[in-house]
Tab-separated table of N, CA and C in Angstrom:
chain	number	residue	atom	x	y	z
W	98	TRP	N	93.743	26.080	17.482
W	98	TRP	CA	94.927	25.821	16.698
W	98	TRP	C	95.812	27.036	16.733
W	99	LYS	N	97.036	26.861	17.112
W	99	LYS	CA	97.964	27.971	17.239
W	99	LYS	C	99.049	27.840	16.176
W	100	ALA	N	99.299	28.922	15.473
W	100	ALA	CA	100.329	28.907	14.425
W	100	ALA	C	101.702	28.710	15.078
W	101	ARG	N	102.427	27.761	14.567
W	101	ARG	CA	103.792	27.533	15.028
W	101	ARG	C	104.731	27.739	13.853
W	102	LYS	N	105.897	28.248	14.137
W	102	LYS	CA	106.868	28.454	13.074
W	102	LYS	C	107.360	27.094	12.586
W	103	THR	N	107.318	26.932	11.265
W	103	THR	CA	107.864	25.720	10.668
W	103	THR	C	109.126	26.112	9.922
W	104	ASN	N	109.710	25.181	9.227
W	104	ASN	CA	110.917	25.470	8.471
W	104	ASN	C	110.680	26.471	7.344
W	105	ARG	N	109.447	26.556	6.853
W	105	ARG	CA	109.199	27.390	5.686
W	105	ARG	C	108.244	28.550	5.925
W	106	VAL	N	107.074	28.293	6.475
W	106	VAL	CA	106.064	29.350	6.580
W	106	VAL	C	105.288	29.230	7.871
W	107	TYR	N	104.614	30.304	8.216
W	107	TYR	CA	103.625	30.245	9.273
W	107	TYR	C	102.328	29.805	8.606
W	108	PRO	N	101.740	28.685	9.025
W	108	PRO	CA	100.546	28.172	8.345
W	108	PRO	C	99.408	29.178	8.221
W	109	LEU	N	99.134	29.964	9.251
W	109	LEU	CA	98.029	30.917	9.161
W	109	LEU	C	98.295	31.994	8.121
W	110	ILE	N	99.522	32.430	8.012
W	110	ILE	CA	99.876	33.423	6.998
W	110	ILE	C	99.658	32.834	5.613
W	111	LEU	N	100.023	31.586	5.447
W	111	LEU	CA	99.834	30.904	4.166
W	111	LEU	C	98.357	30.851	3.796
W	112	PHE	N	97.491	30.449	4.722
W	112	PHE	CA	96.060	30.367	4.428
W	112	PHE	C	95.476	31.740	4.125
W	113	LYS	N	95.925	32.775	4.833
W	113	LYS	CA	95.424	34.118	4.571
W	113	LYS	C	95.844	34.584	3.180
W	114	LYS	N	97.075	34.319	2.801
W	114	LYS	CA	97.567	34.754	1.490
W	114	LYS	C	96.863	33.989	0.376
W	115	ILE	N	96.719	32.695	0.517
W	115	ILE	CA	96.013	31.911	-0.501
W	115	ILE	C	94.559	32.365	-0.585
W	116	GLY	N	93.928	32.626	0.550
W	116	GLY	CA	92.553	33.125	0.560
W	116	GLY	C	92.427	34.454	-0.169
W	117	ALA	N	93.378	35.343	0.073
W	117	ALA	CA	93.378	36.643	-0.617
W	117	ALA	C	93.578	36.452	-2.116
W	118	ASN	N	94.411	35.501	-2.498
W	118	ASN	CA	94.630	35.213	-3.916
W	118	ASN	C	93.361	34.661	-4.559
W	119	ILE	N	92.659	33.800	-3.841
W	119	ILE	CA	91.397	33.252	-4.347
W	119	ILE	C	90.412	34.388	-4.584
W	120	ARG	N	90.282	35.288	-3.612
W	120	ARG	CA	89.367	36.418	-3.753
W	120	ARG	C	89.747	37.287	-4.953
W	121	GLU	N	91.041	37.576	-5.095
W	121	GLU	CA	91.512	38.414	-6.196
W	121	GLU	C	91.188	37.787	-7.554
W	122	ILE	N	91.449	36.498	-7.682
W	122	ILE	CA	91.175	35.804	-8.943
W	122	ILE	C	89.668	35.773	-9.205
W	123	ARG	N	88.885	35.489	-8.168
W	123	ARG	CA	87.427	35.455	-8.323
W	123	ARG	C	86.901	36.801	-8.801
W	124	LYS	N	87.381	37.871	-8.197
W	124	LYS	CA	86.926	39.205	-8.584
W	124	LYS	C	87.405	39.566	-9.991
W	125	ARG	N	88.626	39.170	-10.329
W	125	ARG	CA	89.144	39.425	-11.673
W	125	ARG	C	88.283	38.724	-12.725
W	126	GLN	N	87.786	37.540	-12.373
W	126	GLN	CA	86.923	36.786	-13.288
W	126	GLN	C	85.466	37.264	-13.226
W	127	LYS	N	85.204	38.230	-12.336
W	127	LYS	CA	83.874	38.820	-12.166
W	127	LYS	C	82.814	37.776	-11.837
W	128	ILE	N	83.171	36.901	-10.892
W	128	ILE	CA	82.182	35.941	-10.405
W	128	ILE	C	81.960	36.175	-8.910
W	129	SER	N	80.763	35.910	-8.482
W	129	SER	CA	80.392	36.120	-7.080
W	129	SER	C	80.817	34.929	-6.229
W	130	GLN	N	80.762	35.127	-4.921
W	130	GLN	CA	81.015	34.014	-4.014
W	130	GLN	C	79.971	32.925	-4.235
W	131	MET	N	78.748	33.318	-4.553
W	131	MET	CA	77.686	32.343	-4.788
W	131	MET	C	78.021	31.470	-6.009
W	132	THR	N	78.499	32.096	-7.076
W	132	THR	CA	78.866	31.341	-8.272
W	132	THR	C	80.034	30.407	-7.986
W	133	LEU	N	81.037	30.910	-7.273
W	133	LEU	CA	82.173	30.064	-6.909
W	133	LEU	C	81.711	28.920	-6.019
W	134	SER	N	80.793	29.204	-5.139
W	134	SER	CA	80.228	28.181	-4.268
W	134	SER	C	79.563	27.075	-5.096
W	135	GLU	N	78.753	27.479	-6.065
W	135	GLU	CA	78.062	26.505	-6.916
W	135	GLU	C	79.041	25.689	-7.754
W	136	LYS	N	80.060	26.352	-8.302
W	136	LYS	CA	81.034	25.661	-9.153
W	136	LYS	C	81.925	24.703	-8.363
W	137	SER	N	82.224	25.068	-7.118
W	137	SER	CA	83.162	24.270	-6.317
W	137	SER	C	82.469	23.229	-5.439
W	138	GLY	N	81.165	23.418	-5.204
W	138	GLY	CA	80.452	22.505	-4.318
W	138	GLY	C	80.625	22.831	-2.846
W	139	LEU	N	81.208	23.982	-2.550
W	139	LEU	CA	81.386	24.430	-1.168
W	139	LEU	C	80.298	25.440	-0.838
W	140	SER	N	80.011	25.611	0.437
W	140	SER	CA	78.997	26.592	0.835
W	140	SER	C	79.572	28.004	0.713
W	141	MET	N	78.671	28.984	0.634
W	141	MET	CA	79.120	30.376	0.572
W	141	MET	C	79.886	30.768	1.828
W	142	SER	N	79.472	30.245	2.980
W	142	SER	CA	80.185	30.591	4.212
W	142	SER	C	81.596	29.990	4.203
W	143	GLN	N	81.748	28.798	3.609
W	143	GLN	CA	83.092	28.215	3.492
W	143	GLN	C	83.966	29.081	2.585
W	144	ILE	N	83.405	29.515	1.461
W	144	ILE	CA	84.156	30.366	0.535
W	144	ILE	C	84.591	31.644	1.249
W	145	SER	N	83.679	32.260	1.971
W	145	SER	CA	83.991	33.485	2.703
W	145	SER	C	85.090	33.241	3.740
W	146	ASP	N	84.960	32.177	4.514
W	146	ASP	CA	85.971	31.865	5.528
W	146	ASP	C	87.333	31.587	4.902
W	147	ILE	N	87.342	30.895	3.774
W	147	ILE	CA	88.599	30.596	3.082
W	147	ILE	C	89.227	31.885	2.560
W	148	GLU	N	88.427	32.727	1.910
W	148	GLU	CA	88.961	33.982	1.371
W	148	GLU	C	89.496	34.890	2.470
W	149	ASN	N	88.930	34.801	3.658
W	149	ASN	CA	89.375	35.631	4.780
W	149	ASN	C	90.448	34.953	5.628
W	150	GLY	N	90.880	33.766	5.230
W	150	GLY	CA	91.932	33.060	5.957
W	150	GLY	C	91.526	32.627	7.342
W	151	LYS	N	90.233	32.385	7.549
W	151	LYS	CA	89.734	32.030	8.875
W	151	LYS	C	89.747	30.537	9.157
W	152	VAL	N	89.988	29.725	8.146
W	152	VAL	CA	89.918	28.277	8.337
W	152	VAL	C	91.168	27.592	7.806
W	153	ASN	N	91.411	26.441	8.356
W	153	ASN	CA	92.466	25.566	7.883
W	153	ASN	C	91.850	24.769	6.734
W	154	MET	N	92.046	25.234	5.521
W	154	MET	CA	91.383	24.680	4.352
W	154	MET	C	91.824	23.243	4.073
W	155	LYS	N	90.848	22.398	3.801
W	155	LYS	CA	91.143	21.018	3.419
W	155	LYS	C	91.686	20.995	2.000
W	156	ILE	N	92.520	20.030	1.708
W	156	ILE	CA	93.094	19.918	0.370
W	156	ILE	C	91.999	19.699	-0.675
W	157	THR	N	90.935	18.990	-0.307
W	157	THR	CA	89.842	18.765	-1.261
W	157	THR	C	89.138	20.077	-1.592
W	158	SER	N	89.000	20.959	-0.624
W	158	SER	CA	88.399	22.275	-0.865
W	158	SER	C	89.309	23.114	-1.754
W	159	PHE	N	90.596	23.059	-1.476
W	159	PHE	CA	91.591	23.794	-2.263
W	159	PHE	C	91.520	23.371	-3.728
W	160	ILE	N	91.490	22.080	-3.973
W	160	ILE	CA	91.436	21.559	-5.349
W	160	ILE	C	90.118	21.941	-6.017
W	161	ALA	N	89.009	21.846	-5.286
W	161	ALA	CA	87.704	22.212	-5.848
W	161	ALA	C	87.683	23.684	-6.269
W	162	ILE	N	88.268	24.548	-5.462
W	162	ILE	CA	88.316	25.974	-5.789
W	162	ILE	C	89.210	26.212	-6.998
W	163	CYS	N	90.354	25.559	-7.039
W	163	CYS	CA	91.250	25.690	-8.193
W	163	CYS	C	90.526	25.296	-9.482
W	164	GLU	N	89.835	24.172	-9.447
W	164	GLU	CA	89.108	23.709	-10.626
W	164	GLU	C	87.995	24.683	-10.995
W	165	ALA	N	87.279	25.187	-10.006
W	165	ALA	CA	86.178	26.119	-10.267
W	165	ALA	C	86.684	27.432	-10.871
W	166	LEU	N	87.869	27.872	-10.457
W	166	LEU	CA	88.446	29.108	-10.976
W	166	LEU	C	89.255	28.884	-12.250
W	167	GLY	N	89.558	27.633	-12.553
W	167	GLY	CA	90.345	27.329	-13.747
W	167	GLY	C	91.808	27.697	-13.607
W	168	VAL	N	92.340	27.572	-12.389
W	168	VAL	CA	93.757	27.844	-12.149
W	168	VAL	C	94.396	26.606	-11.530
W	169	SER	N	95.699	26.509	-11.661
W	169	SER	CA	96.388	25.356	-11.083
W	169	SER	C	96.639	25.574	-9.594
W	170	SER	N	96.738	24.474	-8.887
W	170	SER	CA	97.060	24.560	-7.461
W	170	SER	C	98.457	25.150	-7.281
W	171	ASP	N	99.355	24.833	-8.206
W	171	ASP	CA	100.708	25.396	-8.156
W	171	ASP	C	100.663	26.917	-8.216
W	172	TYR	N	99.789	27.449	-9.054
W	172	TYR	CA	99.688	28.901	-9.189
W	172	TYR	C	99.251	29.536	-7.871
W	173	LEU	N	98.185	29.036	-7.277
W	173	LEU	CA	97.694	29.628	-6.022
W	173	LEU	C	98.730	29.520	-4.918
W	174	TYR	N	99.448	28.424	-4.864
W	174	TYR	CA	100.457	28.257	-3.814
W	174	TYR	C	101.705	29.080	-4.114
W	175	SER	N	102.120	29.106	-5.376
W	175	SER	CA	103.365	29.788	-5.721
W	175	SER	C	103.270	31.290	-5.547
W	176	VAL	N	102.084	31.851	-5.637
W	176	VAL	CA	101.929	33.289	-5.438
W	176	VAL	C	102.378	33.672	-4.038
W	177	TYR	N	102.224	32.765	-3.082
W	177	TYR	CA	102.634	33.049	-1.714
W	177	TYR	C	104.140	33.289	-1.623
W	178	LYS	N	104.889	32.568	-2.419
W	178	LYS	CA	106.342	32.619	-2.331
W	178	LYS	C	106.943	33.906	-2.896
W	179	LYS	N	106.154	34.663	-3.662
W	179	LYS	CA	106.679	35.881	-4.299
W	179	LYS	C	106.876	36.988	-3.309
């Protein structure tokens, strides 16, 4: 998959920024990747790949992480725009 310029963002940059935001929020809440994995139903390797922006995250994974962290999807996405 090759990042192509769209009207708004480069998709890979977006996934990396959202992943970094997930990591920051997780660390601020002082929870481990294992705990986030258990709360979200995703594997630890998925959490790691998402936080490092290595994968094209599915919307279901995004929502599961938002719910596990107790943040809105709007918040995680809107941080990218700042």
